Short mmCIF file of C-alpha atoms in Angstrom, two decimals:
data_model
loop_
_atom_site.label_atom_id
_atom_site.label_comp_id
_atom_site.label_asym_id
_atom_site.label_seq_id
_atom_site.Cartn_x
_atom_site.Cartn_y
_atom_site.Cartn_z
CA UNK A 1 -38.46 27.90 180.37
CA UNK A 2 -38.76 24.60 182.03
CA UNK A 3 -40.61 24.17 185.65
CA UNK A 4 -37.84 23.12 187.60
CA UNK A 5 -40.99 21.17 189.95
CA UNK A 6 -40.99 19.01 187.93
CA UNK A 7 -37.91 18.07 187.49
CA UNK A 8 -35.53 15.98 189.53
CA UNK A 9 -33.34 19.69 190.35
CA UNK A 10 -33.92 20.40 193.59
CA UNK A 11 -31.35 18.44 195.24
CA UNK A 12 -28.85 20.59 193.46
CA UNK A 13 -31.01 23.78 193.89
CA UNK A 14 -31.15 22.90 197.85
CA UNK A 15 -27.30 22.69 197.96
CA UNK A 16 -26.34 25.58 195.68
CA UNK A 17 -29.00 27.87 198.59
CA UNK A 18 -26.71 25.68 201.45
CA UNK A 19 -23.54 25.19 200.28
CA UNK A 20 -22.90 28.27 197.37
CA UNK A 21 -22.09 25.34 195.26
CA UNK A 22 -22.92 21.89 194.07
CA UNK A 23 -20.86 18.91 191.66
CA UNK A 24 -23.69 17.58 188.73
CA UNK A 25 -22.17 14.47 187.15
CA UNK A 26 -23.67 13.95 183.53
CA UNK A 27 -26.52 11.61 184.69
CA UNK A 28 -28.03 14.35 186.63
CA UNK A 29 -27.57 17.45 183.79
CA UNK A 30 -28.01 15.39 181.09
CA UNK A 31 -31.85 14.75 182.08
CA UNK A 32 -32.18 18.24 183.37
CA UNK A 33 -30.73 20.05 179.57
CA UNK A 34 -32.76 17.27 177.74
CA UNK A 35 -35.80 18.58 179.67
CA UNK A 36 -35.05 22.10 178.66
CA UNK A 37 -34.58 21.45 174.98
CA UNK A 38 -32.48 19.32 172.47
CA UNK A 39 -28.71 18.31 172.07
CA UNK A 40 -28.93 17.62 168.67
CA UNK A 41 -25.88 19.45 167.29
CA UNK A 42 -24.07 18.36 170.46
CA UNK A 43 -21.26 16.01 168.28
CA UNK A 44 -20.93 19.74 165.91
CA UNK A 45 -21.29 21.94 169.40
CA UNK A 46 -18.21 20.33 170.76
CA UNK A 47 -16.36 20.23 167.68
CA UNK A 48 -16.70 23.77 167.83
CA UNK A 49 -13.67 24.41 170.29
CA UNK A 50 -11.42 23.08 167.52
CA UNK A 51 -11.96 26.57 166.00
CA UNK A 52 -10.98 28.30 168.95
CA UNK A 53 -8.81 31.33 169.01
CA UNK A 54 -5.55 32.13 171.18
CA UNK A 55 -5.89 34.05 174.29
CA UNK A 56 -4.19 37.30 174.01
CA UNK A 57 -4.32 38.98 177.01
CA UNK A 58 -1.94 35.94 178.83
CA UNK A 59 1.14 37.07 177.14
CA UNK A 60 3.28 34.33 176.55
CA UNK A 61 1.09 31.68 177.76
CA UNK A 62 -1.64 32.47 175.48
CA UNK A 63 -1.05 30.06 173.10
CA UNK A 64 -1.76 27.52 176.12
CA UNK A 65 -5.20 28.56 176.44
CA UNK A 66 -8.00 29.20 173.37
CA UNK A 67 -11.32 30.70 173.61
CA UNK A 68 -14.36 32.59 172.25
CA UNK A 69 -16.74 34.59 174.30
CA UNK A 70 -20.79 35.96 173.83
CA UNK A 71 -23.08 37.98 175.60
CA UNK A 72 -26.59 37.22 175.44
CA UNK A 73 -29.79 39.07 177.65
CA UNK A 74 -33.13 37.72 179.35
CA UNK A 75 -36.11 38.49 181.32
CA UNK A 76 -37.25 36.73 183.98
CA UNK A 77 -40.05 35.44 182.51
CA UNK A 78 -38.56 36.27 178.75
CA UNK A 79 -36.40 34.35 176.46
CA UNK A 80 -32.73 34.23 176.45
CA UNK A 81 -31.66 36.67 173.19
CA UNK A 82 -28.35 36.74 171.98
CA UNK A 83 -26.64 40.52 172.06
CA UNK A 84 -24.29 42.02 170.08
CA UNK A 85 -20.39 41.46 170.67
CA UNK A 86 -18.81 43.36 173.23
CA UNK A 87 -15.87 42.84 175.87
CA UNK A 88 -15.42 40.53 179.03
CA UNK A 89 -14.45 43.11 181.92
CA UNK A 90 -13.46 42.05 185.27
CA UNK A 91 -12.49 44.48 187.77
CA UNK A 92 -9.35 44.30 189.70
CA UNK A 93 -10.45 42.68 193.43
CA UNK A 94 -12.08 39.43 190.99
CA UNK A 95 -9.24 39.00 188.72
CA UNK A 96 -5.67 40.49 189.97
CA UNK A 97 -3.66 39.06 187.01
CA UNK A 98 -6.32 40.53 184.00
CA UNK A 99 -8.33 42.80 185.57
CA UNK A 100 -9.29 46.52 185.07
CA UNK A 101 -9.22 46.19 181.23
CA UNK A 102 -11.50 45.53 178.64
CA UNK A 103 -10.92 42.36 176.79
CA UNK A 104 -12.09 41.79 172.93
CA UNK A 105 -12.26 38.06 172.10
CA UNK A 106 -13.21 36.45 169.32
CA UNK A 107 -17.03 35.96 169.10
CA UNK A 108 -18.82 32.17 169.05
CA UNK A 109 -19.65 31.53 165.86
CA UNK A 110 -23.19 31.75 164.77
CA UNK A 111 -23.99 28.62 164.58
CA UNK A 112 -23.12 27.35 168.13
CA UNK A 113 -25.10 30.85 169.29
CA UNK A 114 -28.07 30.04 167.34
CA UNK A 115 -27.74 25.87 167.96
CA UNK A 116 -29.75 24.21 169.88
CA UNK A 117 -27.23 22.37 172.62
CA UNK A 118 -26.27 25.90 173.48
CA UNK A 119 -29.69 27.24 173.37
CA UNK A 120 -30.67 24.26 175.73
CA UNK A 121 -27.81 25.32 178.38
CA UNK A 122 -28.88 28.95 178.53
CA UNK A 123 -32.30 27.83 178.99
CA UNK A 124 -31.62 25.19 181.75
CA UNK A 125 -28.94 27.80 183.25
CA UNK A 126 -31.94 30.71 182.78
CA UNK A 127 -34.63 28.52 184.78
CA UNK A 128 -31.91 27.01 187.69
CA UNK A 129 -30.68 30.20 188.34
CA UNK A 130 -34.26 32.12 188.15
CA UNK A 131 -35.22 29.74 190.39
CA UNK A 132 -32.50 30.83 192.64
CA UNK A 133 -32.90 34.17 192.75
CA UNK A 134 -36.60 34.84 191.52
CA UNK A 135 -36.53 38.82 192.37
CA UNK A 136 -34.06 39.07 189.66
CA UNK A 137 -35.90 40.83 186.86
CA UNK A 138 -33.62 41.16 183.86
CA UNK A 139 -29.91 38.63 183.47
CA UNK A 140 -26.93 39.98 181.90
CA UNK A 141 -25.70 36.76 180.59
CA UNK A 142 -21.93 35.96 179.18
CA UNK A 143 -20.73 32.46 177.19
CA UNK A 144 -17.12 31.30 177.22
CA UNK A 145 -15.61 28.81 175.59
CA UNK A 146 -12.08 27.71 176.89
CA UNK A 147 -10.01 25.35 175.79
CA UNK A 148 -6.83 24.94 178.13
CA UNK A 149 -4.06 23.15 176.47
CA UNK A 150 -0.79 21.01 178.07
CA UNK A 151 2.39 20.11 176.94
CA UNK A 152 5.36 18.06 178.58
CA UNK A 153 7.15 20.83 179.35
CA UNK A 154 4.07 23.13 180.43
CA UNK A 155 1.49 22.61 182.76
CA UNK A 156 -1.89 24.42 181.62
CA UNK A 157 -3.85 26.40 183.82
CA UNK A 158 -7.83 26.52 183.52
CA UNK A 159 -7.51 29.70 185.99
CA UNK A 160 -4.10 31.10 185.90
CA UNK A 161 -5.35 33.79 188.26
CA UNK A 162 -5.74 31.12 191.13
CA UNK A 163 -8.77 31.17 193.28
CA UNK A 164 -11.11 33.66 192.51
CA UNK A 165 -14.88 34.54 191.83
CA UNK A 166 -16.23 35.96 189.14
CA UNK A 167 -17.95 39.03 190.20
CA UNK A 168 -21.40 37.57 189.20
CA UNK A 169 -24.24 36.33 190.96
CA UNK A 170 -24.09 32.44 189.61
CA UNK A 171 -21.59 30.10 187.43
CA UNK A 172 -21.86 27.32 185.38
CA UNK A 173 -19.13 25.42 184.62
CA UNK A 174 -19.89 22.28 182.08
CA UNK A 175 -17.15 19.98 180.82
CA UNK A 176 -17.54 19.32 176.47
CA UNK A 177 -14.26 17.21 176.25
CA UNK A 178 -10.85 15.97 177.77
CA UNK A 179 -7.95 14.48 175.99
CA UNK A 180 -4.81 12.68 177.25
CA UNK A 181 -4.64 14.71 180.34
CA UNK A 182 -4.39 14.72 184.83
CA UNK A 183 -5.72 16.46 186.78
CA UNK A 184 -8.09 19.54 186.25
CA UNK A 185 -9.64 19.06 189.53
CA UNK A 186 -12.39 21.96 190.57
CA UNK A 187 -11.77 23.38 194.34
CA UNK A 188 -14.45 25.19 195.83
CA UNK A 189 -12.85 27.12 198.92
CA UNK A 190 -14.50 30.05 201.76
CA UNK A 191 -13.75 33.39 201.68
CA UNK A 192 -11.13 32.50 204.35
CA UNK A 193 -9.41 30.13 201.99
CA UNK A 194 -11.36 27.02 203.95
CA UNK A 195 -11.61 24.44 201.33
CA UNK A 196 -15.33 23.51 200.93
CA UNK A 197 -14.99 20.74 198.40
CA UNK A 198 -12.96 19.11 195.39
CA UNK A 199 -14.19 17.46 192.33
CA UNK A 200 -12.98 16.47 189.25
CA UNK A 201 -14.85 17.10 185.52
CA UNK A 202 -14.31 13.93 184.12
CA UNK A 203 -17.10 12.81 181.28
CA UNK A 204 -19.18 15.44 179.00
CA UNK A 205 -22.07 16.94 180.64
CA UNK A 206 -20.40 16.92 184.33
CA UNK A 207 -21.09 20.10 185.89
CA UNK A 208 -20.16 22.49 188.74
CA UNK A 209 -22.68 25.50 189.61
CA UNK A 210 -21.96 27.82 191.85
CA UNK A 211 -23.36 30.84 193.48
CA UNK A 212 -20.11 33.30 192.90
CA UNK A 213 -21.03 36.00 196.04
CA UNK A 214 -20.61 33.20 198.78
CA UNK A 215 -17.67 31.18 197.76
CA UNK A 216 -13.91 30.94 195.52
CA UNK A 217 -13.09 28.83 192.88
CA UNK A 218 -9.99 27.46 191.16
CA UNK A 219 -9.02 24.55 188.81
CA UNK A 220 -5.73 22.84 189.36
CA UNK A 221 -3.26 22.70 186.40
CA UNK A 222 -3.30 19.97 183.49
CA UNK A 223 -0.55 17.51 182.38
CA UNK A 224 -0.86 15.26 179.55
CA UNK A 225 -0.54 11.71 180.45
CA UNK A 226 1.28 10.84 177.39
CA UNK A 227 3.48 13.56 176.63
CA UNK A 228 4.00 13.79 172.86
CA UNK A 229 0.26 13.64 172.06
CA UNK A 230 -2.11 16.62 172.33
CA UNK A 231 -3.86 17.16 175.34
CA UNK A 232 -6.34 19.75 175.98
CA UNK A 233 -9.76 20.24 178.64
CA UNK A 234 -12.69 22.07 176.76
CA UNK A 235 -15.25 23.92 179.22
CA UNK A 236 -17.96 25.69 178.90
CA UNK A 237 -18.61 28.79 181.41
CA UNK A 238 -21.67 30.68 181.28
CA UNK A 239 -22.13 33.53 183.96
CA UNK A 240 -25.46 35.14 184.86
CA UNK A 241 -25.31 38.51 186.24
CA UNK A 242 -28.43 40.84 187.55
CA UNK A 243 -28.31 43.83 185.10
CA UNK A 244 -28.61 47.13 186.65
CA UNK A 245 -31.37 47.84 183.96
CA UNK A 246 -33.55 45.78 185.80
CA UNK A 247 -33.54 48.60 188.58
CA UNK A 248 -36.35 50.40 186.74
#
């Protein structure tokens, strides 16, 4: 793992520990990943959400929103290792509209698991958030890839469940791409629905991170700006969780 020391984090360490949250634009991250490994594949990493698969579990609105989803493990002081596919579960008081249920996407392919732009995420994520919370002994760690689509006659909605946490301890959210859309704009908000901040993932590499426990979190819905061509926001969200395991 990178020493975050040495490294020009803190700033956005210090307001995470304030503020449960702080915006990274892509000058910041992109020195911090780069410092954690490579993004060599990164042109082959984003293409990746082009092989995206239908949500299932949004009924009709599925087909507005594509993804693929992996679990992965580490130690504190271990290495991030991938672990084998298994469902995303929510329970009901994080996500109202999908919660309670076990939900089987399809996997990431092997070669974004095993690349090294994702490998240089979970290892940035797996140092920032150690850093964080350093009595954490073992991370339950889970990878999402969305893709949230728009059409003239549809608005798409990165969280169609509104403003919500994630029932983790911390969230990254990175933008890969945006086409031909408004919009999309991050709102950070108290538990008594006080809005905290706004922001707006704009270029690859900008960032939100957030420490789930203290605050909410919602994206507002996309529109394309020109309506017959395709218009889509690709994100990735990794969440790291403390695993009961590390009780013993």
């Amino acid at each position: 793992m990178p020493n975050l020391a040495d490294l020009p984090a803190s700033p956005l360490l210090n307001e995470v520990r304030r503020d449960g949250f702080a915006f990274a634009p892509a000058d910041t991250m992109r020195p911090l990943l780069t410092s954690s490994g490579g993004l060599s594949d990164w042109n082959d990493f984003a293409d990746s959400w082009n092989q995206l698969e239908p949500d299932p579990y949004l009924a009709a609105k599925g087909r507005f929103r594509r993804r693929r989803h992996a679990t992965f493990s580490a130690l504190a002081h271990g290495d991030v290792t991938p672990e084998p596919h298994q469902p995303h579960f929510q329970a009901l008081q994080y996500n109202a509209l999908q919660g309670g249920i076990e939900r089987w996407f399809e996997p990431i392919v092997d070669t974004v698991v095993h690349g090294n732009s994702l490998r240089t995420i979970l290892d940035f994520c797996h140092a920032f958030f150690g850093s964080l919370a350093p009595s954490v002994e073992r991370w339950h760690i889970e990878v999402h890839q969305f893709r949230i689509e728009a059409t003239a006659g549809t608005a798409g909605e990165p969280t169609p469940e509104g403003s919500h946490r994630d029932g983790v301890d911390y969230v990254l959210v990175l933008l890969v791409n945006r086409h031909n859309i408004a919009s999309g704009t991050t709102t950070i908000h108290a538990p008594d629905g006080r809005l905290l901040g706004d922001f707006t993932l704009t270029h690859p590499l900008d960032a939100a991170l957030i420490h789930d426990p203290s605050v909410f979190h919602g994206v507002t819905p996309v529109l394309p700006l020109v309506a017959d061509e395709h218009a889509f926001r690709d994100v990735l969200v990794v969440t790291f969780r403390a695993s009961p395991a590390a009780a013993g």
